[in-house]
Structures are given as C-alpha cells and as structure tokens.
Amino acid sequence: MTAKNDTQKSEKNPVGNPGKYPNKKRARLTSVAFVESPLQFLSALESHEPAEDLLIRARANAKGMTSFLDAFDPAWLPDNVRLEREGAKPGVLRKADFDRIYLGDACSGQVHKALSLAYLERRLPEVVILDDGLATYSTIEILTAKRGPLVRPRQKLKASRTVMAAHVADRLRGLATTGRLRWHTALPVSKDLRRAFLKTGGEITRHRFEHLQTLPTGGSHPRDNPVIGTALAADGLIDAAAYRAWIGDLVDAHGSITYYPHRRETDAFLTDLARDDRIRIKHVGLPIELRLVNLPPGSTIRSLPSTAAVSLAVLNPDVSISVTEIPAQWWTGASPDSLRESLNAQTVKADVES
C-alpha cells in the first residue's frame, strides 16, 4: 500500500531518512506501531507498505481494545504484519533496531516512557504520526509550535511527566527538521495546519482506508437510520440530558434508529436508551468504520462532530453524513474554548488540496 505524498521526499527515500542511506536500497523495512485505540490500529494497517515488516503493539488494557482485538480476525492483517498485545513496553525498542516507528497516540505516557528510555542518547528512526481521532489536530499543532509538551487537551500532568512529554516533543520536532517526521492521515487538513507542519520539515501522506475497504465486515441497511454515539457526555463535556433529548428528537423524526455507542459511554446511559423500543443499540466490538463501510448509497448517518463521521465520509462518498453542530448551551464548561470551536468547525468534506 503506497502512500500518496504531499511532498516528494518519501518517494526519493523510502526510509524517510535522507543522509543515512543516500545510495543504499533497503530490501525491507522493519517497523513497529504503538496503538491504543481501534482507530489507531486501523490507521497502522493503512500506513503499512508492501516492503515492510510491521509489528503492531496494541495496548490491550486501553478502554475498548480487548473487545476490539477479540473481534478482529487475524486473517484481515496484511502480509508481513503481526500483532502483539503488549503495548509500548520499552523492551521492544531496546531489543530491535527499527527503521520506522508509528505512533497512534503521540501524547501517551507509555509511549513517552518507551521512547525516552530507549532513545535517550540514540538517534531516533523515522516517526509516523497516525490518526487518533480529532485529537490528532492538537498533536500536530503542538509539534508545529516551537516549544511545549505533548499533552492532550484538558490533561494535567505531574512535573516529571511534563518534562518527559516536553523531551519527546522536542525530539520529534528535531526529526521534522531532518525529514524524518511524517503524518499519515485520512482527516481533512486545513491549509494553515498543512502549511505549518510542512514548514517544520515534516511530511504529510494520505490514505482513504484502502485496506479497510477490502475487508469482509458486512454492512447495514439504510432503514437502520444509523446514529453514531459520542463520548462527550460520558466525559462530562456536554450535558447528558441535552444529548439524550437530541437522540429522542431523532427517534421522533425517523421512527426508529440504530445507535452505535462510543466505547466510553456508560452502561447506565445505554440502559436508559434501551427502554425506548424504537432505539436499537448495536454493540459492534469492531470500530464503526468497519461495520458501516458497506452502507448502501443513499443512506444517511447522523452524528455530532466526530472522527467517525469524517472517516465514513472518506470511506463511502455516496452516503450522506448529517452532523449536528453542538449548541453552546450544551457545553458544561469542562473543556476549553479552543476544543469547542475545533469540534464544531470539523467538516466531513474532504480537503481538496489533500
């Protein structure tokens, strides 16, 4: 699976490391991917190249990952890809000399520790940032800044973790200046964000879930009226009662819906939804991108602003994605203005320059 490049650097140098192998053609790449969510896992599969031996290290104890990994058929892995449920343990980076490291969550404390311990005085190989939902935009903005730690929005870190997060951020910024930092994404990328990242020396490559679309994961019927759940209420960012009322309005308008819960939604909230016999709750195990990839043309998916809405628009352009902007009165005040503005600014339309 060959990535489409925003620049030509990757085409000239498959290892993404100009200078280290200027004239030497590598037979194969050896790579490792650290993933902590189903979307990060799928992004790693889309990033994999034919001449690459990829080890995916999935953090099985992350929320929703065990059920996803249990439901994922190993036969769906591309050739030369293997899976281990060990996460970003430092040992794997000390024992092997990888040509490339894929990061699903560049703000993960486990990832920071692994990179810091293994590469404190060693030269980092090429690093590829994978999609981690809409939070990916925050990661890229941090890396385009001149300084600052890699921290998730709203995250509060101890002093020692802040130092480590700042160290990893500086190392990645240093990689960008030598052409060894890349972002592989299916998300729309604004002109300003693209320009800022490329200005650092980083590269952007694109995918459209080409591997995912080959998988026999089934689909859904347009009469299902699929609705994508959100974790915003469960995380305390929006009012749960207002969100519940929005779902009720959809049911009143369409007669029945199939609700696909987010992996962080609470059992109590879903039990309340299930009391309405017009709401069919579908626990998919696999990511919604896998379940709705084959939704028939003319179907409509309804959602609040979400990564899944963006992904499904990329996967199936013949399906309508109806995204409801989050009203100002829904917000609880637990999130910064920047996050609220960023979420409501998201679009499911592809970036014409990407």
Coordinates of N, CA and C in Angstrom, one line a residue, residues 121-317:
E121 N 19.8 8.6 24.3 CA 21.1 9.0 23.6 C 21.3 8.4 22.3
R122 N 20.3 7.7 21.8 CA 20.4 7.1 20.4 C 19.6 8.0 19.4
R123 N 19.9 7.8 18.2 CA 19.3 8.5 17.1 C 17.9 7.9 16.8
L124 N 16.9 8.6 16.8 CA 15.5 8.1 16.5 C 15.4 7.8 15.0
P125 N 14.7 6.7 14.7 CA 14.4 6.5 13.2 C 13.3 7.4 12.8
E126 N 12.8 7.2 11.6 CA 11.7 7.9 11.1 C 10.5 7.6 12.0
V127 N 9.7 8.7 12.3 CA 8.5 8.5 13.1 C 7.3 9.0 12.3
V128 N 6.2 8.2 12.3 CA 5.0 8.5 11.6 C 3.9 8.7 12.6
I129 N 3.2 9.8 12.6 CA 2.0 10.1 13.4 C 0.8 9.5 12.7
L130 N 0.1 8.7 13.5 CA -1.2 8.1 12.9 C -2.4 8.9 13.4
D131 N -3.5 8.7 12.8 CA -4.7 9.4 13.2 C -5.2 8.9 14.6
D132 N -5.5 9.8 15.5 CA -6.0 9.4 16.8 C -7.3 10.2 17.0
G133 N -8.2 10.2 16.0 CA -9.4 11.0 16.1 C -9.1 12.5 16.0
L134 N -10.1 13.3 16.3 CA -9.9 14.7 16.2 C -8.8 15.3 17.1
A135 N -8.4 14.5 18.1 CA -7.3 15.0 18.9 C -6.0 15.0 18.2
T136 N -5.9 14.4 17.0 CA -4.7 14.4 16.2 C -4.4 15.9 15.8
Y137 N -5.4 16.7 15.5 CA -5.1 18.1 15.2 C -4.3 18.8 16.3
S138 N -4.7 18.5 17.5 CA -4.0 19.1 18.7 C -2.5 18.7 18.7
T139 N -2.3 17.4 18.4 CA -0.9 16.9 18.4 C -0.1 17.6 17.4
I140 N -0.7 17.7 16.2 CA 0.1 18.4 15.1 C 0.3 19.9 15.4
E141 N -0.6 20.5 16.0 CA -0.4 21.9 16.4 C 0.7 22.1 17.4
I142 N 0.8 21.1 18.4 CA 1.8 21.2 19.3 C 3.2 21.0 18.7
L143 N 3.3 20.1 17.7 CA 4.5 19.8 17.1 C 5.0 20.9 16.1
T144 N 4.0 21.7 15.7 CA 4.4 22.9 14.8 C 4.8 24.1 15.7
A145 N 4.5 24.0 17.0 CA 4.9 25.1 17.8 C 6.4 25.0 18.1
K146 N 7.0 26.0 18.5 CA 8.5 26.0 18.8 C 8.8 25.3 20.1
R147 N 7.9 25.2 21.0 CA 8.1 24.6 22.3 C 6.8 24.1 22.8
G148 N 6.9 23.3 23.9 CA 5.7 22.9 24.6 C 5.6 21.3 24.6
P149 N 5.1 20.8 25.7 CA 5.0 19.3 25.8 C 3.9 18.7 25.0
L150 N 4.0 17.4 24.7 CA 2.9 16.7 24.0 C 1.9 16.3 25.1
V151 N 0.8 17.1 25.2 CA -0.2 16.8 26.2 C -1.6 16.9 25.5
R152 N -2.5 16.0 25.9 CA -3.8 16.0 25.4 C -4.6 17.2 25.9
P153 N -5.6 17.7 25.2 CA -6.4 18.8 25.8 C -7.0 18.4 27.1
R154 N -7.0 19.3 28.1 CA -7.5 19.1 29.4 C -6.7 18.2 30.3
Q155 N -5.5 17.7 29.8 CA -4.7 16.7 30.6 C -3.8 17.5 31.5
K156 N -3.8 17.1 32.8 CA -3.0 17.6 33.8 C -1.9 16.6 34.2
L157 N -0.6 17.0 34.0 CA 0.5 16.1 34.2 C 1.3 16.5 35.5
K158 N 1.9 15.5 36.1 CA 2.9 15.8 37.1 C 4.1 16.4 36.5
A159 N 4.9 17.0 37.3 CA 6.1 17.7 36.8 C 7.0 16.8 36.0
S160 N 7.2 15.6 36.6 CA 8.1 14.6 35.9 C 7.6 14.2 34.5
R161 N 6.3 14.0 34.4 CA 5.7 13.6 33.2 C 5.7 14.8 32.2
T162 N 5.6 16.0 32.7 CA 5.6 17.2 31.8 C 7.0 17.3 31.2
V163 N 8.0 17.0 32.0 CA 9.4 17.1 31.5 C 9.6 16.0 30.4
M164 N 9.1 14.8 30.6 CA 9.2 13.7 29.6 C 8.4 14.1 28.3
A165 N 7.2 14.6 28.5 CA 6.4 15.0 27.4 C 7.0 16.1 26.5
A166 N 7.7 17.0 27.2 CA 8.4 18.1 26.5 C 9.6 17.6 25.8
H167 N 10.3 16.6 26.4 CA 11.5 16.0 25.8 C 11.1 15.3 24.5
V168 N 10.1 14.5 24.6 CA 9.6 13.7 23.4 C 9.2 14.7 22.3
A169 N 8.5 15.8 22.7 CA 8.0 16.8 21.7 C 9.2 17.4 21.0
D170 N 10.3 17.7 21.7 CA 11.5 18.3 21.1 C 12.2 17.4 20.2
R171 N 12.2 16.1 20.6 CA 12.9 15.1 19.8 C 12.1 14.9 18.4
L172 N 10.8 14.9 18.5 CA 10.0 14.8 17.3 C 10.2 16.1 16.4
R173 N 10.2 17.2 17.0 CA 10.4 18.5 16.2 C 11.8 18.4 15.6
G174 N 12.8 17.8 16.3 CA 14.1 17.7 15.7 C 14.1 16.7 14.5
L175 N 13.2 15.7 14.6 CA 13.1 14.8 13.4 C 12.6 15.5 12.2
A176 N 11.6 16.4 12.4 CA 11.0 17.1 11.3 C 12.0 17.9 10.5
T177 N 13.0 18.5 11.2 CA 14.0 19.3 10.5 C 14.9 18.5 9.6
T178 N 15.0 17.1 9.9 CA 15.8 16.3 9.0 C 14.9 15.4 8.1
G179 N 13.7 15.7 8.0 CA 12.8 15.0 7.1 C 12.4 13.6 7.6
R180 N 12.4 13.4 8.9 CA 12.1 12.1 9.4 C 10.8 12.0 10.3
L181 N 10.0 13.0 10.1 CA 8.7 13.1 10.8 C 7.6 13.2 9.8
R182 N 6.6 12.3 9.9 CA 5.5 12.3 8.9 C 4.2 12.1 9.6
W183 N 3.2 12.6 9.0 CA 1.8 12.4 9.5 C 1.0 11.7 8.3
H184 N 0.5 10.5 8.6 CA -0.2 9.8 7.7 C -1.7 9.8 8.1
T185 N -2.6 10.4 7.3 CA -3.9 10.7 7.8 C -5.0 10.5 6.7
A186 N -6.2 10.3 7.2 CA -7.4 10.3 6.3 C -8.2 11.6 6.7
L187 N -7.8 12.4 7.6 CA -8.6 13.5 8.1 C -8.4 14.7 7.1
P188 N -9.5 15.5 7.0 CA -9.3 16.8 6.3 C -8.2 17.6 7.0
V189 N -7.4 18.3 6.2 CA -6.3 19.1 6.7 C -6.4 20.5 6.2
S190 N -6.6 21.4 7.1 CA -6.7 22.8 6.7 C -5.4 23.3 6.0
K191 N -5.6 24.3 5.2 CA -4.4 24.9 4.6 C -3.4 25.4 5.6
D192 N -3.9 26.1 6.6 CA -3.0 26.7 7.6 C -2.2 25.6 8.4
L193 N -2.9 24.5 8.8 CA -2.3 23.4 9.5 C -1.3 22.7 8.6
R194 N -1.6 22.4 7.4 CA -0.7 21.8 6.4 C 0.5 22.6 6.2
R195 N 0.3 23.9 6.0 CA 1.4 24.8 5.7 C 2.4 24.9 7.0
A196 N 1.8 24.9 8.2 CA 2.6 25.0 9.4 C 3.4 23.7 9.6
F197 N 2.8 22.6 9.3 CA 3.5 21.3 9.5 C 4.6 21.1 8.5
L198 N 4.3 21.4 7.2 CA 5.3 21.2 6.2 C 6.5 22.2 6.4
K199 N 6.2 23.4 7.0 CA 7.2 24.4 7.2 C 8.3 23.9 8.2
T200 N 7.8 23.0 9.1 CA 8.8 22.4 10.1 C 9.7 21.4 9.5
G201 N 9.4 21.0 8.3 CA 10.2 19.9 7.6 C 9.5 18.6 7.6
G202 N 8.3 18.5 8.3 CA 7.5 17.3 8.4 C 6.9 17.1 7.0
E203 N 6.4 15.8 6.8 CA 5.7 15.4 5.6 C 4.3 15.0 6.0
I204 N 3.4 15.1 5.0 CA 2.0 14.6 5.1 C 1.7 13.6 4.0
T205 N 1.3 12.4 4.4 CA 0.9 11.5 3.4 C -0.6 11.1 3.7
R206 N -1.3 10.7 2.6 CA -2.8 10.5 2.8 C -3.2 9.1 2.5
H207 N -4.3 8.7 3.1 CA -4.9 7.4 2.7 C -6.4 7.6 2.7
R208 N -7.1 6.6 2.1 CA -8.6 6.6 2.1 C -9.1 5.3 2.6
F209 N -8.4 4.7 3.5 CA -8.8 3.4 4.1 C -8.9 2.3 3.0
E210 N -7.9 2.3 2.2 CA -7.9 1.3 1.1 C -7.9 -0.1 1.6
H211 N -7.1 -0.4 2.6 CA -7.1 -1.8 3.1 C -8.4 -2.1 3.8
L212 N -8.9 -1.2 4.6 CA -10.2 -1.5 5.3 C -11.3 -1.8 4.3
Q213 N -11.3 -1.1 3.2 CA -12.4 -1.4 2.2 C -12.4 -2.7 1.6
T214 N -11.3 -3.5 1.8 CA -11.2 -4.8 1.2 C -11.7 -5.9 2.2
L215 N -12.0 -5.5 3.4 CA -12.3 -6.5 4.4 C -13.8 -6.9 4.4
P216 N -14.1 -8.2 4.6 CA -15.5 -8.7 4.5 C -16.2 -8.5 5.9
T217 N -16.5 -7.2 6.2 CA -17.0 -7.0 7.6 C -18.5 -6.7 7.5
G218 N -19.2 -6.9 6.4 CA -20.6 -6.7 6.3 C -21.0 -5.2 6.3
G219 N -22.2 -5.0 6.4 CA -22.7 -3.6 6.3 C -24.0 -3.4 7.1
S220 N -24.8 -2.5 6.6 CA -26.0 -2.2 7.3 C -27.1 -1.8 6.2
H221 N -28.3 -1.7 6.6 CA -29.4 -1.3 5.6 C -29.8 0.1 5.9
P222 N -30.1 0.9 4.9 CA -30.4 2.3 5.1 C -31.6 2.5 6.0
R223 N -32.5 1.5 6.1 CA -33.6 1.7 7.0 C -33.2 1.7 8.5
D224 N -32.0 1.2 8.7 CA -31.5 1.2 10.1 C -31.4 2.6 10.7
N225 N -31.3 3.6 9.9 CA -31.1 5.0 10.4 C -30.0 5.1 11.4
P226 N -28.7 4.8 11.0 CA -27.6 4.7 11.9 C -27.3 6.1 12.6
V227 N -27.1 6.0 13.9 CA -26.7 7.2 14.6 C -25.4 6.8 15.4
I228 N -24.4 7.7 15.2 CA -23.1 7.4 15.9 C -23.1 8.1 17.3
G229 N -22.8 7.3 18.3 CA -22.7 7.8 19.6 C -21.4 8.6 19.9
T230 N -21.5 9.4 20.9 CA -20.3 10.2 21.3 C -19.9 10.0 22.7
A231 N -18.7 10.3 23.0 CA -18.2 10.2 24.4 C -18.3 11.5 25.1
L232 N -18.7 12.6 24.4 CA -18.7 13.9 25.0 C -19.5 14.0 26.3
A233 N -20.7 13.3 26.3 CA -21.5 13.4 27.5 C -20.8 12.5 28.6
A234 N -20.4 11.3 28.3 CA -19.7 10.5 29.3 C -18.5 11.1 29.9
D235 N -17.8 11.9 29.1 CA -16.6 12.6 29.5 C -16.9 13.9 30.3
G236 N -18.2 14.3 30.4 CA -18.6 15.4 31.1 C -18.4 16.7 30.4
L237 N -18.2 16.7 29.1 CA -18.0 17.9 28.3 C -19.3 18.5 27.8
I238 N -20.3 17.7 27.6 CA -21.7 18.3 27.2 C -22.7 17.7 28.2
D239 N -23.8 18.4 28.3 CA -24.9 18.0 29.2 C -25.6 16.7 28.7
A240 N -25.6 15.7 29.6 CA -26.1 14.4 29.2 C -27.6 14.4 28.9
A241 N -28.3 15.2 29.6 CA -29.8 15.3 29.4 C -30.1 15.9 28.0
A242 N -29.3 17.0 27.6 CA -29.4 17.6 26.3 C -29.1 16.6 25.2
Y243 N -28.1 15.8 25.4 CA -27.7 14.9 24.4 C -28.8 13.8 24.3
R244 N -29.3 13.3 25.4 CA -30.4 12.3 25.4 C -31.6 12.9 24.7
A245 N -31.9 14.2 24.9 CA -33.0 14.8 24.2 C -32.8 14.8 22.7
W246 N -31.6 15.1 22.3 CA -31.3 15.1 20.8 C -31.5 13.7 20.2
I247 N -31.1 12.7 20.9 CA -31.4 11.3 20.4 C -32.9 11.1 20.3
G248 N -33.7 11.6 21.3 CA -35.1 11.4 21.3 C -35.7 12.2 20.1
D249 N -35.2 13.3 19.8 CA -35.7 14.1 18.6 C -35.5 13.3 17.3
L250 N -34.4 12.6 17.2 CA -34.1 11.8 16.0 C -35.1 10.7 15.9
V251 N -35.4 10.0 17.0 CA -36.3 8.9 17.0 C -37.7 9.4 16.6
D252 N -38.1 10.6 17.2 CA -39.4 11.1 16.9 C -39.5 11.5 15.4
A253 N -38.4 11.9 14.8 CA -38.4 12.3 13.4 C -38.3 11.2 12.4
H254 N -37.7 10.1 12.8 CA -37.4 9.0 11.9 C -38.1 7.7 12.3
G255 N -38.7 7.6 13.4 CA -39.5 6.4 13.8 C -38.7 5.4 14.5
S256 N -37.5 5.1 14.1 CA -36.6 4.2 14.7 C -35.1 4.5 14.3
I257 N -34.2 4.2 15.1 CA -32.8 4.4 14.8 C -32.0 3.2 15.3
T258 N -30.8 3.0 14.7 CA -29.8 2.1 15.2 C -28.7 2.9 15.8
Y259 N -28.5 2.7 17.1 CA -27.5 3.5 17.8 C -26.2 2.8 18.0
Y260 N -25.1 3.3 17.5 CA -23.8 2.7 17.7 C -23.0 3.4 18.8
P261 N -23.0 2.8 20.0 CA -22.4 3.6 21.1 C -20.9 3.8 21.0
H262 N -20.4 4.9 21.6 CA -19.0 5.1 21.7 C -18.5 4.2 22.8
R263 N -17.2 3.8 22.7 CA -16.7 2.8 23.7 C -16.6 3.3 25.1
R264 N -16.7 4.7 25.3 CA -16.6 5.2 26.7 C -18.0 5.6 27.2
E265 N -19.1 5.3 26.5 CA -20.4 5.6 27.0 C -20.8 4.7 28.1
T266 N -21.5 5.2 29.1 CA -21.8 4.4 30.3 C -22.9 3.4 30.1
D267 N -22.8 2.3 30.9 CA -23.9 1.3 30.9 C -25.2 2.0 31.3
A268 N -25.2 2.9 32.3 CA -26.5 3.5 32.8 C -27.1 4.3 31.6
F269 N -26.3 5.0 30.9 CA -26.9 5.8 29.8 C -27.5 4.9 28.7
L270 N -26.8 3.8 28.4 CA -27.3 2.9 27.3 C -28.5 2.2 27.8
T271 N -28.6 1.8 29.1 CA -29.7 1.1 29.6 C -31.0 2.0 29.5
D272 N -30.8 3.3 29.7 CA -31.9 4.3 29.6 C -32.3 4.3 28.1
L273 N -31.4 4.4 27.2 CA -31.8 4.4 25.8 C -32.6 3.2 25.4
A274 N -32.1 2.0 25.9 CA -32.7 0.7 25.5 C -34.2 0.6 26.0
R275 N -34.6 1.5 26.9 CA -36.0 1.4 27.4 C -37.0 1.9 26.2
D276 N -36.4 2.6 25.3 CA -37.2 3.0 24.1 C -37.1 1.9 23.0
D277 N -38.2 1.2 22.8 CA -38.1 0.1 21.8 C -37.9 0.5 20.4
R278 N -37.9 1.8 20.1 CA -37.6 2.3 18.8 C -36.1 2.5 18.6
I279 N -35.3 2.3 19.7 CA -33.9 2.5 19.6 C -33.2 1.1 19.7
R280 N -32.5 0.7 18.6 CA -31.8 -0.5 18.6 C -30.3 -0.2 18.9
I281 N -29.8 -0.7 20.0 CA -28.4 -0.4 20.3 C -27.5 -1.5 19.8
K282 N -26.6 -1.2 19.0 CA -25.7 -2.2 18.4 C -24.3 -2.1 18.9
H283 N -23.9 -3.0 19.8 CA -22.5 -3.0 20.3 C -21.7 -3.8 19.2
V284 N -20.9 -3.1 18.5 CA -20.2 -3.7 17.3 C -18.9 -4.4 17.6
G285 N -18.3 -4.1 18.8 CA -17.0 -4.7 19.0 C -15.9 -4.1 18.1
L286 N -16.1 -4.3 16.8 CA -15.2 -3.7 15.8 C -15.6 -2.2 15.7
P287 N -14.6 -1.4 15.2 CA -14.9 0.1 15.0 C -16.1 0.3 14.0
I288 N -16.8 1.3 14.2 CA -17.9 1.6 13.3 C -17.5 1.8 11.9
E289 N -16.3 2.2 11.6 CA -15.8 2.3 10.3 C -15.8 0.9 9.6
L290 N -15.5 -0.1 10.3 CA -15.6 -1.5 9.8 C -17.0 -2.0 9.5
R291 N -17.9 -1.6 10.4 CA -19.3 -2.1 10.3 C -20.1 -1.3 9.3
L292 N -19.8 0.0 9.0 CA -20.6 0.8 8.1 C -19.9 1.1 6.8
V293 N -18.8 0.4 6.6 CA -18.0 0.7 5.3 C -18.9 0.4 4.1
N294 N -19.7 -0.6 4.2 CA -20.5 -1.1 3.0 C -22.0 -0.6 3.1
L295 N -22.2 0.5 3.8 CA -23.6 1.0 3.9 C -24.0 1.4 2.5
P296 N -25.3 1.0 2.1 CA -25.7 1.3 0.7 C -25.8 2.8 0.3
P297 N -25.5 3.1 -0.9 CA -25.6 4.5 -1.4 C -27.0 5.1 -1.0
G298 N -27.0 6.3 -0.7 CA -28.3 7.0 -0.4 C -28.7 6.9 1.1
S299 N -27.9 6.1 1.9 CA -28.1 6.1 3.3 C -27.7 7.4 4.0
T300 N -28.2 7.6 5.2 CA -27.8 8.8 5.9 C -27.3 8.4 7.3
I301 N -26.2 8.8 7.7 CA -25.6 8.6 9.0 C -25.7 9.9 9.8
R302 N -26.2 9.8 11.0 CA -26.3 11.1 11.8 C -25.4 11.0 13.0
S303 N -24.9 12.2 13.3 CA -23.8 12.3 14.4 C -23.6 13.7 14.8
L304 N -23.0 13.8 16.0 CA -22.4 15.1 16.4 C -21.0 15.1 15.8
P305 N -20.3 16.2 15.8 CA -19.0 16.2 15.3 C -18.1 15.1 15.8
S306 N -17.5 14.3 14.9 CA -16.8 13.1 15.4 C -15.8 12.7 14.3
T307 N -14.8 12.0 14.7 CA -13.8 11.4 13.8 C -14.5 10.3 12.9
A308 N -15.4 9.6 13.5 CA -16.1 8.5 12.7 C -16.9 9.1 11.6
A309 N -17.5 10.3 11.8 CA -18.3 10.9 10.7 C -17.3 11.3 9.5
V310 N -16.1 11.8 9.9 CA -15.1 12.1 8.9 C -14.7 10.9 8.2
S311 N -14.3 9.8 8.9 CA -13.8 8.6 8.3 C -14.9 8.0 7.4
L312 N -16.1 8.0 7.8 CA -17.2 7.3 7.0 C -17.4 8.1 5.7
A313 N -17.2 9.4 5.8 CA -17.4 10.2 4.6 C -16.3 9.9 3.6
V314 N -15.1 9.6 4.1 CA -14.0 9.2 3.2 C -14.2 7.9 2.6
L315 N -14.7 6.9 3.5 CA -14.9 5.6 3.1 C -16.1 5.4 2.0
N316 N -17.1 6.2 2.2 CA -18.3 6.0 1.3 C -18.9 7.3 0.9
P317 N -18.3 7.9 -0.1 CA -18.8 9.3 -0.5 C -20.3 9.3 -1.0

